[in-house]
Coordinates of C-alpha atoms (C1' of nucleotides) in Angstrom, one line a residue:
Chain A
X1299 CA -20.3 -14.7 -19.2
X1300 CA -20.1 -18.4 -19.8
X1301 CA -21.2 -20.6 -16.9
X1302 CA -18.8 -23.4 -17.9
X1303 CA -15.7 -23.9 -15.9
X1304 CA -12.8 -22.4 -17.8
X1305 CA -9.8 -24.7 -18.3
X1306 CA -6.8 -23.3 -16.6
X1307 CA -3.8 -24.8 -18.4
X1308 CA -2.8 -26.5 -21.7
X1309 CA -3.3 -30.0 -20.3
X1310 CA -6.8 -29.2 -19.1
X1311 CA -7.5 -27.6 -22.4
X1312 CA -6.5 -30.8 -24.2
X1313 CA -8.5 -33.0 -22.0
X1314 CA -11.6 -30.7 -22.2
X1315 CA -11.2 -30.9 -26.0
X1316 CA -10.9 -34.7 -26.0
X1317 CA -13.9 -35.0 -23.7
X1318 CA -15.9 -32.7 -25.9
X1319 CA -15.1 -34.8 -29.0
X1320 CA -15.8 -38.0 -27.2
X1321 CA -12.3 -39.2 -27.8
X1322 CA -12.2 -42.3 -25.5
X1323 CA -16.0 -42.6 -25.3
X1324 CA -15.8 -39.7 -22.9
X1325 CA -13.5 -41.7 -20.6
X1326 CA -10.7 -40.0 -18.7
X1327 CA -8.0 -41.8 -16.8
X1328 CA -4.8 -40.4 -15.4
X1329 CA -2.2 -41.7 -13.0
X1330 CA 0.4 -40.6 -10.5
X1331 CA 3.4 -43.0 -11.0
X1332 CA 6.0 -42.5 -8.3
X1333 CA 9.0 -44.8 -7.9
X1334 CA 9.1 -46.0 -4.3
X1335 CA 12.6 -45.0 -3.6
X1336 CA 12.2 -41.9 -1.5
X1337 CA 9.7 -39.5 0.0
X1338 CA 7.4 -37.3 -1.9
X1339 CA 8.3 -33.6 -2.1
X1340 CA 6.4 -30.5 -3.1
X1341 CA 7.3 -31.1 -6.8
X1342 CA 5.4 -34.4 -6.6
X1343 CA 2.5 -32.5 -5.1
X1344 CA 2.3 -30.5 -8.3
X1345 CA 2.0 -33.7 -10.3
X1346 CA -0.5 -35.2 -7.8
X1347 CA -2.7 -32.1 -7.8
X1348 CA -2.6 -32.1 -11.6
X1349 CA -3.4 -35.8 -12.1
X1350 CA -5.9 -36.3 -9.3
X1351 CA -7.2 -32.8 -9.7
X1352 CA -8.0 -33.2 -13.4
X1353 CA -9.7 -36.5 -12.8
X1354 CA -11.8 -35.1 -10.0
X1355 CA -12.8 -32.0 -11.9
X1356 CA -13.6 -33.6 -15.2
X1357 CA -15.2 -36.8 -14.1
X1358 CA -12.3 -39.2 -14.6
X1359 CA -10.3 -41.6 -12.4
X1360 CA -6.7 -41.3 -11.2
X1361 CA -4.6 -44.3 -10.5
X1362 CA -1.8 -44.6 -8.0
X1363 CA 0.9 -46.7 -9.6
X1364 CA 4.2 -47.5 -8.2
X1365 CA 6.8 -47.8 -10.9
X1366 CA 8.8 -50.4 -9.1
X1367 CA 11.1 -51.8 -11.8
X1368 CA 14.4 -51.4 -10.0
X1369 CA 14.5 -53.7 -6.9
X1370 CA 17.9 -52.3 -5.8
X1371 CA 16.5 -48.9 -4.9
X1372 CA 13.0 -49.6 -3.8
X1373 CA 11.5 -50.3 -0.4
X1374 CA 8.2 -50.9 1.2
X1375 CA 8.8 -48.1 3.7
X1376 CA 8.5 -45.6 0.8
X1377 CA 5.3 -47.1 -0.5
X1378 CA 3.6 -46.6 2.8
X1379 CA 4.9 -43.1 3.1
X1380 CA 3.8 -42.2 -0.4
X1381 CA 0.3 -43.5 0.2
X1382 CA 0.1 -41.5 3.4
X1383 CA 1.2 -38.3 1.7
X1384 CA -1.2 -38.6 -1.2
X1385 CA -4.0 -39.2 1.3
X1386 CA -2.9 -36.3 3.4
X1387 CA -3.0 -34.0 0.4
X1388 CA -6.7 -35.0 0.2
X1389 CA -6.8 -37.4 -2.8
X1390 CA -8.3 -40.8 -3.0
X1391 CA -7.2 -43.5 -5.6
X1392 CA -10.0 -45.8 -4.4
X1393 CA -9.4 -49.3 -5.8
X1394 CA -6.9 -48.1 -8.3
X1395 CA -3.6 -49.0 -6.5
X1396 CA -1.2 -50.6 -9.0
X1397 CA 2.3 -51.7 -9.3
X1398 CA 4.4 -52.0 -12.4
X1399 CA 5.7 -55.3 -10.8
X1400 CA 2.2 -56.7 -11.2
X1401 CA 2.7 -56.6 -14.9
X1402 CA 6.1 -58.4 -15.0
X1403 CA 4.6 -61.5 -16.6
X1404 CA 2.8 -59.5 -19.2
X1405 CA 5.8 -57.4 -19.9
X1406 CA 7.9 -60.6 -20.3
X1407 CA 5.4 -62.0 -22.8
X1408 CA 5.5 -58.7 -24.7
X1409 CA 9.3 -58.9 -24.8
X1410 CA 9.0 -62.4 -26.3
X1411 CA 6.5 -61.0 -28.8
X1412 CA 9.0 -58.4 -29.9
X1413 CA 11.8 -60.9 -30.2
X1414 CA 9.6 -63.1 -32.4
X1415 CA 8.8 -60.1 -34.6
X1416 CA 12.5 -59.5 -35.0
X1417 CA 12.3 -56.2 -33.0
X1418 CA 14.4 -57.2 -30.0
X1419 CA 17.6 -59.0 -29.5
X1420 CA 19.9 -60.2 -26.7
X1421 CA 23.2 -58.4 -26.5
X1422 CA 26.4 -59.6 -24.9
X1423 CA 28.1 -56.2 -24.8
X1424 CA 29.2 -54.7 -21.5
X1425 CA 27.8 -51.4 -20.4
X1426 CA 30.9 -49.8 -21.4
X1427 CA 31.0 -51.3 -24.8
X1428 CA 27.4 -50.3 -25.4
X1429 CA 28.2 -46.8 -24.5
X1430 CA 31.1 -46.7 -27.0
X1431 CA 28.9 -48.0 -29.8
X1432 CA 26.1 -45.7 -29.0
X1433 CA 27.7 -42.7 -30.7
X1434 CA 27.4 -39.2 -29.5
X1435 CA 24.8 -36.4 -29.8
X1436 CA 26.2 -35.5 -33.2
X1437 CA 27.5 -38.8 -34.5
X1438 CA 25.4 -41.9 -35.2
X1439 CA 26.1 -45.1 -33.2
X1440 CA 27.1 -48.5 -34.6
X1441 CA 25.3 -51.8 -34.6
X1442 CA 26.2 -54.3 -32.0
X1443 CA 27.9 -57.4 -33.4
X1444 CA 25.0 -59.4 -31.8
X1445 CA 22.3 -57.4 -33.4
X1446 CA 21.4 -60.0 -36.1
X1447 CA 21.1 -63.1 -34.0
X1448 CA 18.3 -65.4 -35.1
X1449 CA 14.9 -65.2 -33.5
X1450 CA 15.5 -68.7 -32.2
X1451 CA 18.8 -67.8 -30.5
X1452 CA 17.3 -64.7 -29.0
X1453 CA 14.3 -66.6 -27.7
X1454 CA 16.6 -69.2 -26.2
X1455 CA 19.0 -66.6 -24.7
X1456 CA 16.2 -64.5 -23.2
X1457 CA 14.6 -67.5 -21.6
X1458 CA 18.0 -68.5 -20.1
X1459 CA 18.3 -64.9 -18.8
X1460 CA 15.1 -65.4 -17.0
X1461 CA 16.2 -68.8 -15.7
X1462 CA 19.2 -67.2 -14.1
X1463 CA 21.9 -68.8 -16.3
X1464 CA 23.8 -65.6 -16.6
X1465 CA 25.4 -63.2 -14.2
X1466 CA 24.3 -59.7 -13.6
X1467 CA 25.2 -57.5 -16.5
X1468 CA 26.3 -60.4 -18.7
X1469 CA 23.5 -60.0 -21.1
X1470 CA 20.7 -57.5 -21.8
X1471 CA 17.7 -57.5 -24.0
X1472 CA 17.6 -54.6 -26.5
X1473 CA 15.0 -53.2 -28.8
X1474 CA 16.1 -53.2 -32.4
X1475 CA 15.3 -49.8 -33.7
X1476 CA 17.9 -47.5 -35.2
X1477 CA 21.5 -46.9 -34.0
X1478 CA 21.6 -43.8 -36.1
X1479 CA 18.5 -42.2 -34.7
X1480 CA 19.0 -38.6 -33.8
X1481 CA 16.9 -39.3 -30.7
X1482 CA 19.3 -41.2 -28.5
X1483 CA 16.5 -43.1 -26.9
X1484 CA 15.9 -44.9 -30.1
X1485 CA 19.4 -46.2 -30.5
X1486 CA 18.5 -49.8 -29.5
X1487 CA 17.6 -49.0 -25.9
X1488 CA 17.8 -51.7 -23.2
X1489 CA 14.5 -53.4 -22.4
X1490 CA 15.6 -55.9 -19.7
X1491 CA 18.6 -56.3 -17.5
X1492 CA 19.8 -59.1 -15.3
X1493 CA 19.5 -58.1 -11.6
X1494 CA 19.8 -60.9 -9.1
X1495 CA 18.1 -58.9 -6.4
X1496 CA 15.2 -59.3 -4.1
X1497 CA 12.2 -57.3 -5.1
X1498 CA 10.0 -55.8 -2.4
X1499 CA 6.9 -57.4 -4.0
X1500 CA 7.9 -60.2 -6.3
X1501 CA 10.6 -61.5 -4.0
X1502 CA 13.0 -63.8 -5.8
X1503 CA 10.6 -64.7 -8.6
X1504 CA 12.6 -62.8 -11.1
X1505 CA 16.3 -62.1 -11.8
X1506 CA 15.6 -60.0 -14.9
X1507 CA 13.8 -56.7 -14.6
X1508 CA 12.3 -54.5 -17.3
X1509 CA 13.7 -51.1 -17.7
X1510 CA 11.5 -48.1 -16.9
X1511 CA 11.2 -47.3 -20.6
X1512 CA 9.9 -50.8 -21.4
X1513 CA 7.5 -50.8 -18.4
X1514 CA 6.1 -47.3 -18.1
X1515 CA 4.2 -46.9 -21.4
X1516 CA 2.8 -50.4 -21.4
X1517 CA 1.7 -50.0 -17.8
X1518 CA -0.2 -47.0 -18.8
X1519 CA -1.6 -49.0 -21.7
X1520 CA -2.7 -51.9 -19.5
X1521 CA -4.4 -49.5 -17.2
X1522 CA -6.1 -47.8 -20.1
X1523 CA -4.7 -44.4 -19.1
X1524 CA -6.1 -41.9 -21.6
X1525 CA -3.7 -39.0 -20.7
X1526 CA -0.2 -39.9 -19.5
X1527 CA 1.0 -36.7 -17.8
X1528 CA 4.7 -36.5 -17.0
X1529 CA 7.5 -34.0 -16.8
X1530 CA 9.4 -32.4 -19.7
X1531 CA 12.5 -34.6 -19.6
X1532 CA 10.4 -37.5 -20.8
X1533 CA 9.3 -35.8 -24.0
X1534 CA 12.3 -37.5 -25.7
X1535 CA 11.1 -40.8 -24.5
X1536 CA 7.6 -40.4 -26.0
X1537 CA 8.7 -41.7 -29.5
X1538 CA 10.1 -44.8 -27.8
X1539 CA 6.9 -45.5 -25.8
X1540 CA 4.9 -45.0 -28.9
X1541 CA 7.1 -47.4 -30.8
X1542 CA 6.6 -50.2 -28.2
X1543 CA 2.9 -49.6 -28.2
X1544 CA 2.7 -49.7 -31.9
X1545 CA 4.8 -52.8 -32.3
X1546 CA 2.7 -54.5 -29.7
X1547 CA -0.6 -53.3 -31.1
X1548 CA -2.0 -52.3 -27.8
X1549 CA -4.1 -49.4 -26.4
X1550 CA -2.3 -46.1 -27.0
X1551 CA -2.4 -43.5 -24.2
X1552 CA -1.2 -40.0 -25.2
X1553 CA 1.6 -38.5 -23.2
X1554 CA 1.8 -34.8 -22.4
X1555 CA 4.7 -33.2 -20.7
X1556 CA 4.8 -30.2 -18.3
X1557 CA 7.6 -28.3 -16.5
X1558 CA 8.6 -29.6 -13.1
X1559 CA 8.5 -27.3 -10.1
X1560 CA 11.5 -25.5 -8.9
X1561 CA 11.3 -23.6 -5.7
X1562 CA 13.8 -21.0 -4.6
X1563 CA 16.2 -21.6 -1.7
X1564 CA 15.6 -25.4 -1.6
X1565 CA 16.4 -28.5 -3.6
X1566 CA 14.1 -30.9 -5.3
X1567 CA 16.3 -33.6 -6.6
X1568 CA 15.9 -36.9 -4.9
X1569 CA 19.6 -37.5 -4.9
X1570 CA 20.3 -34.2 -3.1
X1571 CA 17.5 -34.8 -0.6
X1572 CA 18.8 -38.3 0.1
X1573 CA 22.2 -36.9 0.7
X1574 CA 20.9 -34.3 3.1
X1575 CA 19.3 -37.1 5.1
X1576 CA 22.2 -39.6 4.9
X1577 CA 24.8 -37.0 5.9
X1578 CA 22.7 -35.7 8.7
X1579 CA 22.5 -32.1 7.5
X1580 CA 18.9 -32.4 8.5
X1581 CA 17.2 -34.7 11.1
X1582 CA 15.5 -36.9 8.5
X1583 CA 13.1 -36.9 5.6
X1584 CA 10.6 -35.2 7.9
X1585 CA 12.8 -32.4 9.0
X1586 CA 10.7 -29.3 9.0
X1587 CA 13.1 -27.6 6.7
X1588 CA 12.8 -30.2 4.0
X1589 CA 10.6 -29.6 0.9
X1590 CA 9.2 -33.1 1.4
X1591 CA 5.5 -33.5 2.2
X1592 CA 6.4 -35.2 5.5
X1593 CA 8.7 -32.3 6.3
X1594 CA 6.2 -29.6 5.4
X1595 CA 3.4 -31.4 7.3
X1596 CA 5.6 -31.4 10.4
X1597 CA 6.5 -27.8 9.8
X1598 CA 2.8 -27.0 9.9
X1599 CA 1.9 -26.3 6.3
X1600 CA -1.7 -27.3 5.8
X1601 CA -2.5 -29.7 3.0
X1602 CA -5.0 -27.2 1.7
X1603 CA -2.3 -24.5 1.4
X1604 CA -0.2 -26.9 -0.7
X1605 CA -3.1 -27.5 -3.0
X1606 CA -3.8 -23.8 -3.3
X1607 CA -0.1 -23.4 -4.1
X1608 CA -0.2 -26.0 -6.9
X1609 CA -3.3 -24.3 -8.4
X1610 CA -1.7 -20.8 -8.2
X1611 CA 1.6 -21.7 -9.9
X1612 CA -0.2 -23.1 -12.9
X1613 CA 1.0 -25.7 -15.3
X1614 CA 3.1 -24.9 -18.3
X1615 CA 6.1 -26.0 -20.4
X1616 CA 8.6 -23.3 -19.6
X1617 CA 11.3 -23.9 -17.0
X1618 CA 10.2 -21.9 -14.0
X1619 CA 11.4 -20.9 -10.6
X1620 CA 8.7 -20.2 -8.1
X1621 CA 9.4 -17.8 -5.3
X1622 CA 9.0 -19.1 -1.8
X1623 CA 6.8 -16.1 -1.1
X1624 CA 4.0 -17.7 -3.2
X1625 CA 4.0 -20.8 -1.0
X1626 CA 4.2 -18.8 2.2
X1627 CA 1.3 -16.6 1.1
X1628 CA -0.8 -19.8 0.6
X1629 CA 0.2 -21.0 4.0
X1630 CA -0.6 -17.7 5.7
X1631 CA -3.9 -17.4 3.9
X1632 CA -5.0 -20.8 5.2
X1633 CA -3.6 -20.5 8.7
X1634 CA -5.0 -17.0 9.1
X1635 CA -8.4 -18.5 8.5
X1636 CA -8.0 -21.5 10.8
X1637 CA -5.5 -21.0 13.5
X1638 CA -6.5 -20.1 17.0
X1639 CA -4.6 -17.1 18.4
X1640 CA -2.3 -17.2 21.5
X1641 CA 0.4 -15.1 23.0
X1642 CA 3.9 -16.4 23.4
X1643 CA 7.0 -14.5 24.4
X1644 CA 10.1 -15.8 22.7
X1645 CA 12.7 -13.6 24.3
X1646 CA 11.3 -12.6 27.7
X1647 CA 12.0 -9.3 29.4
X1648 CA 10.5 -8.9 32.9
X1649 CA 8.1 -6.1 33.5
X1650 CA 6.9 -5.2 37.0
X1651 CA 3.7 -3.2 37.2
X1652 CA 4.6 -1.3 40.4
X1653 CA 1.1 0.2 41.0
X1654 CA -0.7 -3.1 40.7
X1655 CA -1.3 -5.0 44.0
X1656 CA 1.0 -7.9 44.8
X1657 CA -0.8 -11.2 44.8
X1658 CA -3.7 -10.0 42.8
X1659 CA -4.8 -11.7 39.6
X1660 CA -7.3 -10.7 36.9
X1661 CA -8.5 -12.9 34.1
X1662 CA -8.9 -11.2 30.8
X1663 CA -11.1 -12.6 28.1
X1664 CA -9.9 -12.6 24.6
X1665 CA -11.2 -13.9 21.3
X1666 CA -9.7 -17.1 20.0
X1667 CA -9.9 -15.6 16.6
X1668 CA -10.7 -11.9 16.2
X1669 CA -12.5 -12.3 12.9
X1670 CA -14.4 -15.4 14.0
X1671 CA -16.3 -14.9 17.3
X1672 CA -17.9 -18.3 16.8
X1673 CA -14.6 -19.8 17.8
X1674 CA -15.1 -18.6 21.3
X1675 CA -13.0 -16.9 23.9
X1676 CA -9.9 -17.7 25.8
X1677 CA -8.9 -16.7 29.4
X1678 CA -5.7 -14.8 30.0
X1679 CA -4.4 -14.3 33.5
X1680 CA -2.8 -11.0 34.4
X1681 CA -0.7 -10.1 37.5
X1682 CA 1.9 -7.6 38.8
X1683 CA 4.7 -9.2 36.9
X1684 CA 4.6 -10.0 33.2
X1685 CA 7.0 -10.9 30.4
X1686 CA 7.2 -9.0 27.2
X1687 CA 9.3 -9.4 24.1
X1688 CA 12.7 -7.9 24.5
X1689 CA 12.3 -6.5 21.0
X1690 CA 9.3 -4.5 22.1
X1691 CA 11.4 -2.2 24.2
X1692 CA 14.0 0.2 23.0
X1693 CA 16.1 2.5 25.2
X1694 CA 16.4 5.0 22.4
X1695 CA 13.5 4.4 20.1
X1696 CA 13.3 6.0 16.7
X1697 CA 10.3 8.2 15.8
X1698 CA 8.4 5.5 13.9
X1699 CA 8.8 2.9 16.7
X1700 CA 5.6 2.9 18.7
X1701 CA 6.2 0.2 21.2
X1702 CA 7.8 0.7 24.7
X1703 CA 10.6 3.0 25.6
X1704 CA 11.5 5.1 28.7
X1705 CA 8.5 7.2 29.6
X1706 CA 6.4 5.7 26.8
X1707 CA 3.1 4.0 26.8
X1708 CA 2.0 0.8 25.2
X1709 CA -1.0 -1.5 25.4
X1710 CA -0.7 -5.0 26.7
X1711 CA -2.9 -6.8 24.2
X1712 CA -6.3 -7.4 25.7
X1713 CA -5.1 -5.7 28.9
X1714 CA -4.1 -2.4 30.3
X1715 CA -2.1 0.4 28.9
X1716 CA 1.2 0.6 30.8
X1717 CA 3.9 3.3 31.0
X1718 CA 7.6 2.6 31.4
X1719 CA 8.8 4.5 34.5
X1720 CA 12.1 3.0 35.1
X1721 CA 14.7 0.7 33.4
X1722 CA 16.7 -1.7 35.5
X1723 CA 20.2 -2.7 34.4
X1724 CA 22.6 -5.4 35.5
X1725 CA 26.3 -4.9 36.1
X1726 CA 27.0 -5.4 32.5
X1727 CA 24.7 -2.6 31.6
X1728 CA 22.1 -4.8 30.1
X1729 CA 18.4 -4.1 30.5
X1730 CA 17.0 -6.8 32.8
X1731 CA 13.7 -5.4 34.0
X1732 CA 11.2 -2.6 33.4
X1733 CA 9.2 -0.9 36.1
X1734 CA 5.9 0.3 34.8
X1735 CA 2.7 1.9 35.9
X1736 CA -0.7 1.1 34.5
X1737 CA -3.8 3.0 33.7
X1738 CA -6.8 1.1 35.2
X1739 CA -9.2 3.0 33.0
X1740 CA -7.8 1.5 29.8
X1741 CA -9.1 -2.1 30.1
X1742 CA -11.3 -2.5 27.0
X1743 CA -11.3 1.2 26.6
X1744 CA -9.2 3.8 24.8
X1745 CA -7.0 5.9 27.0
X1746 CA -8.3 9.4 27.7
X1747 CA -6.8 12.4 26.0
X1748 CA -4.0 10.6 24.2
X1749 CA -3.4 7.9 21.6
X1750 CA -1.5 4.8 22.3
X1751 CA -0.7 3.1 19.0
X1752 CA 1.6 0.3 20.2
X1753 CA 0.1 -3.0 21.2
X1754 CA 2.4 -5.8 22.4
X1755 CA 2.0 -9.4 23.4
X1756 CA 2.8 -10.5 27.0
X1757 CA 2.5 -13.3 29.4
X1758 CA 1.7 -13.2 33.2
X1759 CA 5.0 -14.2 34.9
X1760 CA 3.7 -16.6 37.5
X1761 CA 1.4 -18.4 35.0
X1762 CA 3.8 -18.4 32.1
X1763 CA 4.1 -21.8 30.4
X1764 CA 7.7 -22.6 29.5
X1765 CA 7.9 -23.9 26.0
X1766 CA 10.6 -24.6 23.4
X1767 CA 10.3 -22.9 20.1
X1768 CA 12.2 -23.8 16.9
X1769 CA 12.5 -21.1 14.4
X1770 CA 13.0 -22.3 10.9
X1771 CA 14.3 -20.4 8.0
X1772 CA 15.3 -21.3 4.4
X1773 CA 17.5 -24.4 4.2
X1774 CA 19.9 -22.8 1.7
X1775 CA 21.5 -19.4 1.3
X1776 CA 21.2 -19.2 -2.4
X1777 CA 18.2 -19.2 -4.6
X1778 CA 19.3 -22.1 -6.7
X1779 CA 21.5 -24.5 -4.7
X1780 CA 23.9 -26.5 -6.8
X1781 CA 23.5 -24.2 -9.9
X1782 CA 27.1 -23.1 -9.4
X1783 CA 29.2 -25.9 -10.7
X1784 CA 32.2 -24.8 -8.7
X1785 CA 30.4 -25.0 -5.4
X1786 CA 29.1 -28.1 -3.7
X1787 CA 25.4 -27.5 -2.8
X1788 CA 26.1 -28.6 0.7
X1789 CA 28.3 -25.6 1.2
X1790 CA 25.3 -23.5 0.4
X1791 CA 23.3 -24.7 3.4
X1792 CA 22.1 -21.9 5.6
X1793 CA 23.8 -22.5 9.0
X1794 CA 21.0 -20.6 10.7
X1795 CA 18.1 -22.5 9.1
X1796 CA 17.1 -23.7 12.6
X1797 CA 17.2 -21.7 15.8
X1798 CA 16.1 -23.4 18.9
X1799 CA 14.9 -21.2 21.7
X1800 CA 14.4 -23.1 24.9
X1801 CA 13.0 -20.6 27.4
X1802 CA 9.9 -19.1 25.8
X1803 CA 6.8 -18.3 27.7
X1804 CA 3.4 -19.1 26.4
X1805 CA 0.0 -18.2 27.8
X1806 CA -1.4 -20.9 30.0
X1807 CA -4.0 -22.1 27.6
X1808 CA -1.3 -23.4 25.3
X1809 CA -0.8 -26.3 27.7
X1810 CA -3.8 -27.9 26.0
X1811 CA -2.1 -27.8 22.6
X1812 CA -2.5 -31.2 20.9
X1813 CA -0.1 -32.9 18.5
X1814 CA 0.5 -31.0 15.3
X1815 CA -2.0 -28.3 16.2
X1816 CA -1.5 -24.9 14.6
X1817 CA -1.6 -21.6 16.4
X1818 CA -1.0 -18.0 15.6
X1819 CA 1.3 -16.5 18.2
X1820 CA 0.0 -13.0 17.9
X1821 CA 2.4 -10.6 16.3
X1822 CA 4.9 -13.3 15.6
X1823 CA 3.7 -16.0 13.2
X1824 CA 2.2 -19.4 12.9
X1825 CA 3.4 -22.2 15.0
X1826 CA 2.5 -25.8 15.6
X1827 CA 3.5 -28.4 18.1
X1828 CA 6.2 -30.7 16.8
X1829 CA 4.7 -34.0 16.1
X1830 CA 7.9 -35.8 16.9
X1831 CA 9.4 -34.1 19.9
X1832 CA 6.6 -32.2 21.7
X1833 CA 5.2 -33.7 24.9
X1834 CA 2.3 -32.5 27.0
X1835 CA 4.7 -31.6 29.8
X1836 CA 7.4 -30.2 27.5
X1837 CA 5.8 -28.5 24.6
X1838 CA 7.9 -27.9 21.5
X1839 CA 6.6 -25.5 18.8
X1840 CA 7.8 -25.3 15.2
X1841 CA 7.6 -21.9 13.5
X1842 CA 5.7 -22.6 10.4
X1843 CA 6.0 -19.1 8.9
X1844 CA 6.2 -15.6 10.3
X1845 CA 3.5 -13.0 10.0
X1846 CA 4.2 -10.3 7.4
X1847 CA 6.2 -7.6 9.1
X1848 CA 6.1 -4.2 7.6
X1849 CA 8.0 -2.8 10.5
X1850 CA 10.9 -5.1 9.8
X1851 CA 10.9 -3.9 6.3
X1852 CA 10.7 -0.2 7.3
X1853 CA 13.8 -0.6 9.5
Chain B
rU692 C1' 27.9 -28.8 -34.9
rG693 C1' 22.2 -34.1 -34.0
rG694 C1' 17.3 -34.4 -31.7
rG695 C1' 13.5 -32.6 -28.3
rG696 C1' 11.5 -28.2 -25.6
rU697 C1' 10.9 -23.0 -24.0
rG698 C1' 11.1 -17.6 -24.4
rU699 C1' 4.6 -12.3 -22.3
rC700 C1' 6.1 -7.2 -15.8
rG701 C1' 11.3 -8.8 -10.4
rC702 C1' 8.8 -14.4 -10.0
rC703 C1' 4.7 -17.4 -12.0
rA704 C1' 0.9 -17.0 -15.7
rA705 C1' -3.7 -16.0 -19.2
rG706 C1' -3.9 -14.9 -24.2
rC707 C1' -5.0 -18.9 -30.0
rG708 C1' -5.5 -12.1 -35.7
rG709 C1' -9.1 -7.1 -33.1
rU710 C1' -5.8 -3.5 -30.0
rA711 C1' -1.8 -7.1 -22.9
rA712 C1' -6.4 -11.2 -17.4
rG713 C1' -4.9 -12.8 -12.6
rG714 C1' -1.6 -14.2 -8.5
rC715 C1' 3.0 -13.4 -5.7
rA716 C1' 6.5 -9.5 -4.9
rA717 C1' 7.0 -4.1 -4.7
rC718 C1' 5.2 0.8 -3.7
rG719 C1' 1.5 4.4 -1.9
rG720 C1' -3.0 5.0 1.3
rA721 C1' -7.5 3.6 4.5
rC722 C1' -8.9 0.6 8.6
rU723 C1' -7.1 -1.8 13.0
rC724 C1' -6.5 -3.6 20.9
rU725 C1' -2.0 -8.4 16.1
rG726 C1' 3.1 -2.6 12.6
rA727 C1' -1.3 -9.1 11.2
rC728 C1' -5.9 -9.6 8.5
rU729 C1' -9.0 -6.7 5.3
rC730 C1' -9.8 -2.7 1.8
rC731 C1' -8.5 0.9 -2.0
rG732 C1' -4.9 2.6 -5.5
rU733 C1' 0.0 2.3 -8.5
rC734 C1' 2.8 -1.4 -11.2
rA735 C1' 4.2 -4.3 -19.6
rU736 C1' 2.5 1.9 -25.8
rG737 C1' 4.9 -3.7 -24.3
rC738 C1' 4.9 -9.8 -25.4
rG739 C1' 13.6 -12.9 -26.9
rU740 C1' 15.6 -10.1 -31.6
rA741 C1' 15.1 -8.5 -36.8
rG742 C1' 12.3 -8.6 -41.0
rG743 C1' 7.6 -9.8 -43.5
rU744 C1' 2.0 -10.7 -44.3
rU745 C1' -2.4 -7.8 -42.7
rC746 C1' -6.9 -2.3 -42.1
rG747 C1' -5.0 -4.6 -37.6
rA748 C1' 0.1 -9.3 -35.0
rA749 C1' 2.0 -11.5 -28.4
rU750 C1' -1.0 -14.3 -31.7
rC751 C1' 0.5 -16.0 -39.0
rC752 C1' 5.4 -16.4 -42.1
rU753 C1' 10.9 -16.1 -42.4
rA754 C1' 15.6 -15.7 -40.2
rC755 C1' 18.4 -15.2 -36.0
rC756 C1' 19.5 -15.2 -30.6
rA757 C1' 19.2 -17.1 -25.6
rC758 C1' 18.1 -20.9 -22.1
rC759 C1' 16.7 -26.1 -20.6
rC760 C1' 16.7 -31.6 -21.6
rC761 C1' 19.0 -36.2 -24.0
rA762 C1' 25.0 -40.1 -25.0
rG763 C1' 22.2 -45.2 -17.2
rC764 C1' 22.1 -52.4 -18.0
rC765 C1' 18.3 -45.1 -13.1
rA766 C1' 13.4 -43.4 -13.0

RNA sequence: UGGGGUGUCGCCAAGCGGUAAGGCAACGGACUCUGACUCCGUCAUGCGUAGGUUCGAAUCCUACCACCCCAGCCA
């Protein structure tokens, strides 16, 4: 066996090869280039883990660069949120925080250089006229009537564009490439447009802004990025970036494209996410049902789980749909390891232990984590009246059900084995209370002469801590929302994606739960206090993910 | 019918001419004071299809088929 780390995907293979052949003097630089016009989602996490991960593993550096070339859509709020999310994921860009807007002056100079070389021209066509002359996928386009303006005129016009002499949309700077190119991106693409808008960083210094296509490749070049990693849809743009770089005679990064992440039963498009927020289908970008990193964080997904997920799904070029179960497994794996255990009854059913003295209380000691004794013990009070989960009792239990039923025995976790002696009904015939006996010899010991397989969670009635629990489920009812062209994706929202349960009872120790802290509610799932709405005197827990439940499957 | 890209188990994904890794899911079983965790099994004579080259092909060649992306003064 080789002791070398094995590359895990085609991009790492390429980089390892480049490093081995000393391609850039052994230098490696990547970058994560978000546009600050929204919050980061799990799809971005894939890119972040790739770019930062590769740099970390292979001795390179990774830049955080904001591609802020469109002042109309971008805001400082998003910049701060993006930085926080990247940090939360566990990555550090160090000194390498950049903005495409920092390069505006250089980009302008390069545009002038291209004009002087006869490779760019100012066009007067409207957007609509440009579209008409662009041709179609199968027919070539036609040259703009302004394509052959003199260098002097173009220089003059472009300067006047910068000086604000024209209105928005009146003129545009275009690259002079080939209107008949089979690649649409090469049909004289726009380089600069007039936008009399306030930019979040450059203020009102500019009224012309470079297009992404004229800024992105050169920004990578300026930063000496060796490997420009982006998603598949930009493969068609690569020839354009290469063209600019070649005309300009500047450092040439190599671009590699990978398939973006698709996750089942959610949406990843920024437009759709924005819509969900704007139309209040969710409570905000950080709604725990959102696939945003802020949402997942609030939901209780550990950053480590998201990184594991990104590793597990791999990096390839084929369009892929990842099953939510992969993410959930990563979350469970991490939380199982870290989360302290506690008992909490979501749908309480009162149980009276008739042969246990009134007013008496015992304190049971239970491990905080059964597999990790070093995490210590917790104290759980027990008394004559307890609450159990309504689901853990059945009047007519099937054979395979080994919880409570009339005349049946079950163990109260970390407590006694109890036996259901009597069922109390209300006038409507609903079960409202159970009368049970207990076996005093079963505390920490197996019952004699019989087996009790069922173990249920419970909470002592007079010490029960009332809490609110929010049970989250998938946001959409269909695996690929919006895929059906005849149905608006908003109609595919799962109306039961959030169930709020207000009268749950937790064990008393839960009162100490701090903001965002994760617990395993035994037999139920992983929960964490809601970072927005939970207060020490009114705890609110979000269900992060349920435990696996083979009983539910068996039913 | 232009250009770019992709097709290996239900979902991802290794593989780079020497006889199909791994994960998730699923299904059995063991263990268990969480029907959890853990553990142990099972799960592609087959790699989009059809030909060809070769002692040997998922890997090379040819043709075909399917799906995704591109006609913003968005990124």
